[in-house]
Amino acid sequence: MPKEINVTCTLEAWAYEELPAADQALLRAAHEAVKRAYAPYSGFRVGAAALLENGAVITGNNQENAAYPSGMCAERVALFHALSQFPGVAVTALAVASDGEAEWGAFSPCGGCRQVIQECELRQPAPIRLILQSRDDEVAVAAGIAQYLPFSFRAKGLGKQGS
Ligand code: THU
């Protein structure tokens, strides 16, 4: 018999009005970014707001393209922008919002964005607080990306082979 490896992932489900004020403010910035999204193909608009340890709030939204894979998710637009402007400055929290309907209560980031959030975390000492909301009132909060991305890809020795 193989042994089982079990992982526990924990999300907090909050009502928006009960969230800490700082989380509410970051979510508001994400909802503002939703309004500037470019999503003519899917009609699913997403906004993201990253809070940096220097106090900066960097927002992004999904940017679609007629050549579908050329588009980009909101989380990655926000994080890549933040990291390109402020390398070495930690991302404390990331709020993501959508005016679309999620499968379950709150918005859930796609696999590619989870991987990028993880890379961002690995570049800094502390995990990133994740605050996620779609059209509904329910907000999911996670202490870090490990709660969304168990068994993640992290290759030992990557970067040590060749140039
Ligand atoms: N999308 C995001 O912006 N973030 C995610 O985590 C999931 C999906 C966007 C990509 C595309 O523009 C639209 O939502 C529908 O997939």
PDB file of C-alpha atoms and ligand atoms in Angstrom:
ATOM      1  CA  MET A   1       0.000   0.000   0.000  1.00  0.00           C
ATOM      2  CA  PRO A   2       1.349   3.463  -0.806  1.00  0.00           C
ATOM      3  CA  LYS A   3       1.473   5.926   2.037  1.00  0.00           C
ATOM      4  CA  GLU A   4      -0.813   8.933   1.755  1.00  0.00           C
ATOM      5  CA  ILE A   5       0.521  12.462   1.965  1.00  0.00           C
ATOM      6  CA  ASN A   6      -2.182  14.822   3.176  1.00  0.00           C
ATOM      7  CA  VAL A   7      -1.981  18.590   3.237  1.00  0.00           C
ATOM      8  CA  THR A   8      -4.361  20.904   5.035  1.00  0.00           C
ATOM      9  CA  CYS A   9      -5.167  24.253   3.425  1.00  0.00           C
ATOM     10  CA  THR A  10      -6.921  26.947   5.410  1.00  0.00           C
ATOM     11  CA  LEU A  11      -8.964  29.894   4.148  1.00  0.00           C
ATOM     12  CA  GLU A  12     -10.892  32.332   6.286  1.00  0.00           C
ATOM     13  CA  ALA A  13     -14.328  33.310   4.986  1.00  0.00           C
ATOM     14  CA  TRP A  14     -15.175  36.895   5.979  1.00  0.00           C
ATOM     15  CA  ALA A  15     -18.153  39.132   5.450  1.00  0.00           C
ATOM     16  CA  TYR A  16     -16.821  42.302   3.818  1.00  0.00           C
ATOM     17  CA  GLU A  17     -18.088  44.612   6.594  1.00  0.00           C
ATOM     18  CA  GLU A  18     -16.257  42.584   9.240  1.00  0.00           C
ATOM     19  CA  LEU A  19     -12.870  42.616   7.497  1.00  0.00           C
ATOM     20  CA  PRO A  20     -10.015  44.629   9.063  1.00  0.00           C
ATOM     21  CA  ALA A  21     -10.012  48.189   7.651  1.00  0.00           C
ATOM     22  CA  ALA A  22      -6.677  47.725   5.847  1.00  0.00           C
ATOM     23  CA  ASP A  23      -8.041  44.689   3.970  1.00  0.00           C
ATOM     24  CA  GLN A  24     -11.189  46.597   3.052  1.00  0.00           C
ATOM     25  CA  ALA A  25      -9.110  49.480   1.690  1.00  0.00           C
ATOM     26  CA  LEU A  26      -6.953  47.170  -0.435  1.00  0.00           C
ATOM     27  CA  LEU A  27     -10.046  45.384  -1.748  1.00  0.00           C
ATOM     28  CA  ARG A  28     -11.549  48.734  -2.678  1.00  0.00           C
ATOM     29  CA  ALA A  29      -8.418  49.488  -4.729  1.00  0.00           C
ATOM     30  CA  ALA A  30      -8.809  46.102  -6.441  1.00  0.00           C
ATOM     31  CA  HIS A  31     -12.482  46.826  -7.214  1.00  0.00           C
ATOM     32  CA  GLU A  32     -11.478  50.199  -8.680  1.00  0.00           C
ATOM     33  CA  ALA A  33      -8.974  48.378 -10.889  1.00  0.00           C
ATOM     34  CA  VAL A  34     -11.761  46.040 -12.081  1.00  0.00           C
ATOM     35  CA  LYS A  35     -13.383  49.055 -13.738  1.00  0.00           C
ATOM     36  CA  ARG A  36     -10.255  49.622 -15.863  1.00  0.00           C
ATOM     37  CA  ALA A  37      -9.928  45.959 -16.960  1.00  0.00           C
ATOM     38  CA  TYR A  38      -9.855  45.107 -20.663  1.00  0.00           C
ATOM     39  CA  ALA A  39     -11.839  41.892 -21.006  1.00  0.00           C
ATOM     40  CA  PRO A  40     -13.889  42.101 -24.236  1.00  0.00           C
ATOM     41  CA  TYR A  41     -13.477  38.386 -25.011  1.00  0.00           C
ATOM     42  CA  SER A  42     -14.344  36.708 -21.710  1.00  0.00           C
ATOM     43  CA  GLY A  43     -16.409  39.529 -20.201  1.00  0.00           C
ATOM     44  CA  PHE A  44     -14.859  38.481 -16.864  1.00  0.00           C
ATOM     45  CA  ARG A  45     -13.170  41.532 -15.363  1.00  0.00           C
ATOM     46  CA  VAL A  46     -10.590  41.156 -12.612  1.00  0.00           C
ATOM     47  CA  GLY A  47      -8.658  43.726 -10.597  1.00  0.00           C
ATOM     48  CA  ALA A  48      -5.736  43.280  -8.224  1.00  0.00           C
ATOM     49  CA  ALA A  49      -4.043  45.571  -5.707  1.00  0.00           C
ATOM     50  CA  ALA A  50      -0.663  44.829  -4.135  1.00  0.00           C
ATOM     51  CA  LEU A  51       0.331  46.533  -0.893  1.00  0.00           C
ATOM     52  CA  LEU A  52       4.097  46.913  -0.540  1.00  0.00           C
ATOM     53  CA  GLU A  53       6.042  47.270   2.695  1.00  0.00           C
ATOM     54  CA  ASN A  54       6.933  50.835   1.688  1.00  0.00           C
ATOM     55  CA  GLY A  55       3.224  51.679   1.681  1.00  0.00           C
ATOM     56  CA  ALA A  56       2.819  51.813  -2.117  1.00  0.00           C
ATOM     57  CA  VAL A  57      -0.327  50.265  -3.586  1.00  0.00           C
ATOM     58  CA  ILE A  58       0.176  48.951  -7.105  1.00  0.00           C
ATOM     59  CA  THR A  59      -2.888  47.893  -9.043  1.00  0.00           C
ATOM     60  CA  GLY A  60      -3.448  45.865 -12.182  1.00  0.00           C
ATOM     61  CA  ASN A  61      -6.262  44.248 -14.094  1.00  0.00           C
ATOM     62  CA  ASN A  62      -6.716  41.609 -16.757  1.00  0.00           C
ATOM     63  CA  GLN A  63      -5.646  42.650 -20.239  1.00  0.00           C
ATOM     64  CA  GLU A  64      -7.061  40.383 -22.911  1.00  0.00           C
ATOM     65  CA  ASN A  65      -6.015  39.954 -26.521  1.00  0.00           C
ATOM     66  CA  ALA A  66      -7.595  38.652 -29.738  1.00  0.00           C
ATOM     67  CA  ALA A  67      -4.755  36.113 -29.695  1.00  0.00           C
ATOM     68  CA  TYR A  68      -6.067  34.707 -26.409  1.00  0.00           C
ATOM     69  CA  PRO A  69      -2.850  33.416 -24.781  1.00  0.00           C
ATOM     70  CA  SER A  70      -1.265  36.823 -25.281  1.00  0.00           C
ATOM     71  CA  GLY A  71      -3.535  38.288 -22.602  1.00  0.00           C
ATOM     72  CA  MET A  72      -2.579  38.533 -18.954  1.00  0.00           C
ATOM     73  CA  CYS A  73      -4.322  38.044 -15.605  1.00  0.00           C
ATOM     74  CA  ALA A  74      -4.848  40.900 -13.154  1.00  0.00           C
ATOM     75  CA  GLU A  75      -2.647  39.425 -10.409  1.00  0.00           C
ATOM     76  CA  ARG A  76       0.330  39.086 -12.713  1.00  0.00           C
ATOM     77  CA  VAL A  77      -0.104  42.562 -14.199  1.00  0.00           C
ATOM     78  CA  ALA A  78      -0.101  44.014 -10.657  1.00  0.00           C
ATOM     79  CA  LEU A  79       2.743  41.902  -9.275  1.00  0.00           C
ATOM     80  CA  PHE A  80       5.026  42.232 -12.283  1.00  0.00           C
ATOM     81  CA  HIS A  81       4.462  45.971 -12.262  1.00  0.00           C
ATOM     82  CA  ALA A  82       5.201  46.163  -8.528  1.00  0.00           C
ATOM     83  CA  LEU A  83       8.339  44.026  -8.795  1.00  0.00           C
ATOM     84  CA  SER A  84       9.573  45.914 -11.835  1.00  0.00           C
ATOM     85  CA  GLN A  85       9.192  49.252 -10.039  1.00  0.00           C
ATOM     86  CA  PHE A  86      10.282  48.173  -6.559  1.00  0.00           C
ATOM     87  CA  PRO A  87      12.623  45.169  -6.705  1.00  0.00           C
ATOM     88  CA  GLY A  88      13.593  44.149  -3.182  1.00  0.00           C
ATOM     89  CA  VAL A  89      10.520  45.728  -1.597  1.00  0.00           C
ATOM     90  CA  ALA A  90       8.305  43.041  -0.054  1.00  0.00           C
ATOM     91  CA  VAL A  91       4.663  42.613  -1.032  1.00  0.00           C
ATOM     92  CA  THR A  92       2.678  42.502   2.193  1.00  0.00           C
ATOM     93  CA  ALA A  93      -0.796  41.785   0.848  1.00  0.00           C
ATOM     94  CA  LEU A  94      -2.561  41.197  -2.442  1.00  0.00           C
ATOM     95  CA  ALA A  95      -6.269  41.837  -2.918  1.00  0.00           C
ATOM     96  CA  VAL A  96      -8.074  40.442  -5.944  1.00  0.00           C
ATOM     97  CA  ALA A  97     -11.608  41.311  -6.990  1.00  0.00           C
ATOM     98  CA  SER A  98     -13.963  40.566  -9.831  1.00  0.00           C
ATOM     99  CA  ASP A  99     -17.438  41.698 -10.761  1.00  0.00           C
ATOM    100  CA  GLY A 100     -17.978  38.253 -12.269  1.00  0.00           C
ATOM    101  CA  GLU A 101     -19.535  35.305 -10.497  1.00  0.00           C
ATOM    102  CA  ALA A 102     -17.186  32.791  -8.869  1.00  0.00           C
ATOM    103  CA  GLU A 103     -17.870  29.048  -8.749  1.00  0.00           C
ATOM    104  CA  TRP A 104     -18.016  29.292  -4.978  1.00  0.00           C
ATOM    105  CA  GLY A 105     -18.293  32.259  -2.607  1.00  0.00           C
ATOM    106  CA  ALA A 106     -15.048  34.086  -3.347  1.00  0.00           C
ATOM    107  CA  PHE A 107     -12.691  34.614  -6.270  1.00  0.00           C
ATOM    108  CA  SER A 108      -9.973  31.986  -6.663  1.00  0.00           C
ATOM    109  CA  PRO A 109      -6.729  32.722  -8.523  1.00  0.00           C
ATOM    110  CA  CYS A 110      -5.744  30.634 -11.556  1.00  0.00           C
ATOM    111  CA  GLY A 111      -2.871  28.175 -11.388  1.00  0.00           C
ATOM    112  CA  GLY A 112      -0.440  30.390 -13.297  1.00  0.00           C
ATOM    113  CA  CYS A 113      -1.048  33.300 -10.929  1.00  0.00           C
ATOM    114  CA  ARG A 114      -0.589  31.042  -7.909  1.00  0.00           C
ATOM    115  CA  GLN A 115       2.826  30.102  -9.245  1.00  0.00           C
ATOM    116  CA  VAL A 116       3.755  33.769  -9.770  1.00  0.00           C
ATOM    117  CA  ILE A 117       2.517  34.748  -6.297  1.00  0.00           C
ATOM    118  CA  GLN A 118       4.654  31.938  -4.898  1.00  0.00           C
ATOM    119  CA  GLU A 119       7.758  33.197  -6.740  1.00  0.00           C
ATOM    120  CA  CYS A 120       7.105  36.658  -5.341  1.00  0.00           C
ATOM    121  CA  GLU A 121       6.857  35.202  -1.812  1.00  0.00           C
ATOM    122  CA  LEU A 122      10.090  33.282  -2.265  1.00  0.00           C
ATOM    123  CA  ARG A 123      11.895  36.564  -3.039  1.00  0.00           C
ATOM    124  CA  GLN A 124      10.963  38.022   0.351  1.00  0.00           C
ATOM    125  CA  PRO A 125      11.059  36.982   3.993  1.00  0.00           C
ATOM    126  CA  ALA A 126       7.321  36.814   4.742  1.00  0.00           C
ATOM    127  CA  PRO A 127       4.256  35.338   3.030  1.00  0.00           C
ATOM    128  CA  ILE A 128       1.708  37.504   1.211  1.00  0.00           C
ATOM    129  CA  ARG A 129      -1.713  37.966   2.785  1.00  0.00           C
ATOM    130  CA  LEU A 130      -4.295  37.171   0.111  1.00  0.00           C
ATOM    131  CA  ILE A 131      -7.715  38.828   0.133  1.00  0.00           C
ATOM    132  CA  LEU A 132     -10.117  37.642  -2.546  1.00  0.00           C
ATOM    133  CA  GLN A 133     -13.621  38.682  -3.471  1.00  0.00           C
ATOM    134  CA  SER A 134     -15.923  38.331  -6.437  1.00  0.00           C
ATOM    135  CA  ARG A 135     -19.411  39.707  -6.886  1.00  0.00           C
ATOM    136  CA  ASP A 136     -20.692  38.166  -3.644  1.00  0.00           C
ATOM    137  CA  ASP A 137     -20.223  39.619  -0.190  1.00  0.00           C
ATOM    138  CA  GLU A 138     -17.972  36.750   0.911  1.00  0.00           C
ATOM    139  CA  VAL A 139     -14.241  37.428   1.133  1.00  0.00           C
ATOM    140  CA  ALA A 140     -11.630  34.689   1.369  1.00  0.00           C
ATOM    141  CA  VAL A 141      -8.444  35.487   3.262  1.00  0.00           C
ATOM    142  CA  ALA A 142      -5.351  33.284   3.206  1.00  0.00           C
ATOM    143  CA  ALA A 143      -2.172  33.749   5.204  1.00  0.00           C
ATOM    144  CA  GLY A 144      -0.037  32.982   2.148  1.00  0.00           C
ATOM    145  CA  ILE A 145       0.031  31.236  -1.196  1.00  0.00           C
ATOM    146  CA  ALA A 146       0.797  27.844   0.386  1.00  0.00           C
ATOM    147  CA  GLN A 147      -2.912  27.713   1.267  1.00  0.00           C
ATOM    148  CA  TYR A 148      -3.764  27.787  -2.450  1.00  0.00           C
ATOM    149  CA  LEU A 149      -0.775  25.958  -3.876  1.00  0.00           C
ATOM    150  CA  PRO A 150       0.165  22.836  -1.981  1.00  0.00           C
ATOM    151  CA  PHE A 151       2.630  20.463  -3.657  1.00  0.00           C
ATOM    152  CA  SER A 152       3.963  23.416  -5.622  1.00  0.00           C
ATOM    153  CA  PHE A 153       6.735  23.326  -8.188  1.00  0.00           C
ATOM    154  CA  ARG A 154      10.071  24.376  -6.701  1.00  0.00           C
ATOM    155  CA  ALA A 155      12.954  22.667  -8.429  1.00  0.00           C
ATOM    156  CA  LYS A 156      16.085  22.267  -6.370  1.00  0.00           C
ATOM    157  CA  GLY A 157      19.170  23.172  -8.344  1.00  0.00           C
ATOM    158  CA  LEU A 158      17.282  25.183 -10.986  1.00  0.00           C
ATOM    159  CA  GLY A 159      19.567  27.909 -12.221  1.00  0.00           C
ATOM    160  CA  LYS A 160      22.685  25.939 -11.345  1.00  0.00           C
ATOM    161  CA  GLN A 161      22.635  24.012 -14.604  1.00  0.00           C
ATOM    162  CA  GLY A 162      24.207  25.764 -17.581  1.00  0.00           C
ATOM    163  CA  SER A 163      23.695  29.460 -18.155  1.00  0.00           C
TER     164      SER A 163
HETATM  165  N1  THU B   1      -8.243  36.007 -14.861  1.00  0.00           N
HETATM  166  C1  THU B   1      -7.526  36.807 -14.016  1.00  0.00           C
HETATM  167  O1  THU B   1      -7.314  37.997 -14.284  1.00  0.00           O
HETATM  168  N2  THU B   1      -7.039  36.242 -12.887  1.00  0.00           N
HETATM  169  C2  THU B   1      -7.202  34.938 -12.536  1.00  0.00           C
HETATM  170  O2  THU B   1      -6.669  34.500 -11.528  1.00  0.00           O
HETATM  171  C3  THU B   1      -8.094  34.087 -13.321  1.00  0.00           C
HETATM  172  C4  THU B   1      -8.525  34.619 -14.635  1.00  0.00           C
HETATM  173  C5  THU B   1      -8.743  36.599 -16.112  1.00  0.00           C
HETATM  174  C6  THU B   1      -8.063  36.068 -17.348  1.00  0.00           C
HETATM  175  C7  THU B   1      -9.099  36.316 -18.405  1.00  0.00           C
HETATM  176  O3  THU B   1      -8.933  37.637 -18.893  1.00  0.00           O
HETATM  177  C8  THU B   1     -10.435  36.223 -17.654  1.00  0.00           C
HETATM  178  O4  THU B   1     -10.121  36.331 -16.276  1.00  0.00           O
HETATM  179  C9  THU B   1     -11.187  34.941 -17.896  1.00  0.00           C
HETATM  180  O5  THU B   1     -10.397  33.837 -17.692  1.00  0.00           O
END
